[in-house]
mmCIF file of C-alpha atoms in Angstrom:
data_model
loop_
_atom_site.group_PDB
_atom_site.id
_atom_site.type_symbol
_atom_site.label_atom_id
_atom_site.label_comp_id
_atom_site.label_asym_id
_atom_site.label_seq_id
_atom_site.Cartn_x
_atom_site.Cartn_y
_atom_site.Cartn_z
ATOM 1 C CA GLN A 8 160.597 -41.631 -56.584
ATOM 2 C CA VAL A 9 163.322 -44.691 -56.291
ATOM 3 C CA GLN A 10 166.483 -43.098 -57.011
ATOM 4 C CA LEU A 11 169.970 -45.631 -57.864
ATOM 5 C CA VAL A 12 173.013 -43.576 -59.034
ATOM 6 C CA GLU A 13 176.224 -45.369 -59.988
ATOM 7 C CA SER A 14 179.470 -43.786 -59.707
ATOM 8 C CA GLY A 15 182.820 -45.149 -59.578
ATOM 9 C CA GLY A 16 183.577 -46.447 -63.542
ATOM 10 C CA GLY A 17 186.326 -45.688 -65.379
ATOM 11 C CA LEU A 18 189.252 -47.158 -67.680
ATOM 12 C CA VAL A 19 192.044 -49.420 -65.955
ATOM 13 C CA GLN A 20 194.359 -51.487 -67.343
ATOM 14 C CA ALA A 21 194.283 -55.508 -66.755
ATOM 15 C CA GLY A 22 194.878 -56.270 -63.898
ATOM 16 C CA GLY A 23 193.850 -53.187 -61.753
ATOM 17 C CA SER A 24 191.054 -52.728 -59.621
ATOM 18 C CA LEU A 25 188.003 -50.413 -59.695
ATOM 19 C CA ARG A 26 185.762 -49.928 -56.906
ATOM 20 C CA LEU A 27 182.176 -49.239 -58.037
ATOM 21 C CA SER A 28 179.290 -47.268 -55.931
ATOM 22 C CA CYS A 29 175.710 -47.266 -55.997
ATOM 23 C CA ALA A 30 174.173 -44.472 -53.367
ATOM 24 C CA ALA A 31 170.278 -45.247 -53.040
ATOM 25 C CA SER A 32 167.600 -43.487 -51.272
ATOM 26 C CA ARG A 33 166.700 -43.854 -47.835
ATOM 27 C CA ARG A 34 163.483 -45.225 -48.972
ATOM 28 C CA THR A 35 165.200 -47.642 -51.104
ATOM 29 C CA PHE A 36 167.328 -48.876 -49.234
ATOM 30 C CA SER A 37 165.992 -51.062 -46.459
ATOM 31 C CA SER A 38 164.407 -54.260 -47.395
ATOM 32 C CA TYR A 39 165.927 -54.016 -50.917
ATOM 33 C CA ALA A 40 168.153 -57.007 -51.991
ATOM 34 C CA MET A 41 170.798 -55.282 -54.463
ATOM 35 C CA GLY A 42 172.521 -56.727 -57.106
ATOM 36 C CA TRP A 43 175.212 -55.477 -59.473
ATOM 37 C CA PHE A 44 174.569 -56.414 -63.461
ATOM 38 C CA ARG A 45 176.532 -55.622 -66.602
ATOM 39 C CA GLN A 46 176.073 -55.330 -70.451
ATOM 40 C CA ALA A 47 178.925 -55.323 -72.803
ATOM 41 C CA PRO A 48 178.709 -54.162 -76.285
ATOM 42 C CA GLY A 49 176.336 -56.409 -78.377
ATOM 43 C CA LYS A 50 175.870 -58.666 -75.484
ATOM 44 C CA GLU A 51 172.534 -59.398 -73.582
ATOM 45 C CA ARG A 52 172.863 -57.160 -69.647
ATOM 46 C CA GLU A 53 174.225 -60.266 -67.255
ATOM 47 C CA PHE A 54 174.134 -60.939 -63.503
ATOM 48 C CA VAL A 55 177.680 -60.023 -61.543
ATOM 49 C CA ALA A 56 176.935 -60.228 -57.976
ATOM 50 C CA ALA A 57 174.207 -59.995 -55.506
ATOM 51 C CA ILE A 58 173.654 -59.550 -51.986
ATOM 52 C CA SER A 59 171.051 -59.352 -49.402
ATOM 53 C CA TRP A 60 169.124 -56.582 -47.430
ATOM 54 C CA SER A 61 170.475 -57.847 -44.523
ATOM 55 C CA GLY A 62 174.055 -58.174 -45.749
ATOM 56 C CA ALA A 63 174.605 -61.307 -44.602
ATOM 57 C CA TYR A 64 174.325 -63.377 -47.701
ATOM 58 C CA THR A 65 176.304 -62.746 -51.618
ATOM 59 C CA TYR A 66 176.283 -64.220 -54.609
ATOM 60 C CA TYR A 67 178.451 -64.065 -57.704
ATOM 61 C CA ALA A 68 178.419 -65.191 -61.119
ATOM 62 C CA ASP A 69 181.250 -67.809 -61.611
ATOM 63 C CA SER A 70 183.349 -65.120 -63.913
ATOM 64 C CA VAL A 71 183.940 -62.700 -61.414
ATOM 65 C CA LYS A 72 183.756 -65.060 -58.239
ATOM 66 C CA GLY A 73 187.249 -64.905 -56.404
ATOM 67 C CA ARG A 74 188.228 -61.201 -57.996
ATOM 68 C CA PHE A 75 184.993 -59.068 -57.240
ATOM 69 C CA THR A 76 183.197 -58.537 -53.824
ATOM 70 C CA ILE A 77 180.040 -56.972 -53.022
ATOM 71 C CA SER A 78 179.252 -55.604 -49.790
ATOM 72 C CA ARG A 79 176.633 -52.613 -48.526
ATOM 73 C CA ASP A 80 176.652 -49.900 -46.016
ATOM 74 C CA GLY A 81 173.502 -49.203 -44.080
ATOM 75 C CA GLY A 82 174.383 -46.251 -43.156
ATOM 76 C CA LYS A 83 175.429 -44.506 -46.013
ATOM 77 C CA ASN A 84 172.786 -46.052 -48.402
ATOM 78 C CA THR A 85 175.304 -47.510 -50.702
ATOM 79 C CA VAL A 86 175.960 -50.945 -52.224
ATOM 80 C CA ASN A 87 179.664 -51.310 -53.276
ATOM 81 C CA LEU A 88 181.824 -53.459 -55.968
ATOM 82 C CA GLN A 89 185.095 -53.741 -55.609
ATOM 83 C CA MET A 90 186.420 -55.216 -58.445
ATOM 84 C CA ASN A 91 190.056 -56.493 -58.461
ATOM 85 C CA LYS A 92 192.418 -58.330 -61.268
ATOM 86 C CA LEU A 93 190.122 -56.731 -63.901
ATOM 87 C CA GLU A 94 189.976 -57.998 -67.488
ATOM 88 C CA PRO A 95 189.648 -56.892 -70.698
ATOM 89 C CA GLU A 96 186.715 -58.916 -70.711
ATOM 90 C CA ASP A 97 185.364 -57.081 -67.652
ATOM 91 C CA THR A 98 184.512 -54.252 -69.820
ATOM 92 C CA ALA A 99 181.025 -53.152 -69.814
ATOM 93 C CA VAL A 100 178.340 -50.871 -68.348
ATOM 94 C CA TYR A 101 177.552 -51.923 -64.677
ATOM 95 C CA TYR A 102 174.212 -51.371 -63.602
ATOM 96 C CA CYS A 103 173.244 -51.382 -59.986
ATOM 97 C CA ALA A 104 169.500 -52.714 -58.941
ATOM 98 C CA ALA A 105 167.192 -52.973 -56.484
ATOM 99 C CA GLY A 106 164.558 -55.739 -55.697
ATOM 100 C CA LEU A 107 162.175 -56.353 -52.410
ATOM 101 C CA SER A 108 162.960 -59.311 -50.464
ATOM 102 C CA GLY A 109 163.114 -60.742 -47.561
ATOM 103 C CA PRO A 110 165.897 -59.969 -45.168
ATOM 104 C CA GLN A 111 167.855 -63.118 -46.218
ATOM 105 C CA SER A 112 167.092 -63.398 -49.627
ATOM 106 C CA LEU A 113 168.985 -62.945 -52.871
ATOM 107 C CA VAL A 114 167.672 -62.228 -56.247
ATOM 108 C CA LEU A 115 169.520 -63.924 -58.514
ATOM 109 C CA ARG A 116 166.895 -62.442 -61.794
ATOM 110 C CA GLU A 117 166.532 -59.360 -63.853
ATOM 111 C CA SER A 118 162.821 -59.750 -63.518
ATOM 112 C CA GLY A 119 162.903 -59.574 -59.335
ATOM 113 C CA TYR A 120 164.708 -56.550 -59.405
ATOM 114 C CA ASN A 121 162.336 -53.554 -59.406
ATOM 115 C CA TYR A 122 164.581 -49.943 -59.957
ATOM 116 C CA TRP A 123 167.955 -49.863 -62.003
ATOM 117 C CA GLY A 124 170.369 -47.206 -61.931
ATOM 118 C CA GLN A 125 171.734 -45.469 -65.161
ATOM 119 C CA GLY A 126 175.089 -47.168 -65.525
ATOM 120 C CA THR A 127 178.444 -46.898 -65.037
ATOM 121 C CA GLN A 128 181.095 -47.653 -67.720
ATOM 122 C CA VAL A 129 184.144 -49.891 -66.809
ATOM 123 C CA THR A 130 186.775 -50.332 -69.569
ATOM 124 C CA VAL A 131 189.736 -52.545 -69.236
ATOM 125 C CA SER A 132 192.078 -52.037 -71.348
ATOM 126 C CA SER A 133 194.787 -54.971 -72.645
#
């Protein structure tokens, strides 16, 4: 059974920071590209950031570029999303996902991900 568990969400004021973590089972982590998506109330889920399983490549949505950083720690089987300069528009449920891929590949579409976490709420107040 593949499991992804997110943590680190919460309430923060605009301009603040949060760090989300996604813990993956050992069987999941290697050989899988990882990504973060988010879904705001009344909106479709959207891509936020992705990282290859080698960790060498990353990609960000334009809306978060320069503010968010995705990283992975193979030793701890975690993928993190450091979110700085948060804006009210960043309010959403954030999901991590794992997709089987090559070591240098990024997975940018939802359909490319095989496993999803349960989500963690991020609320940014103005």
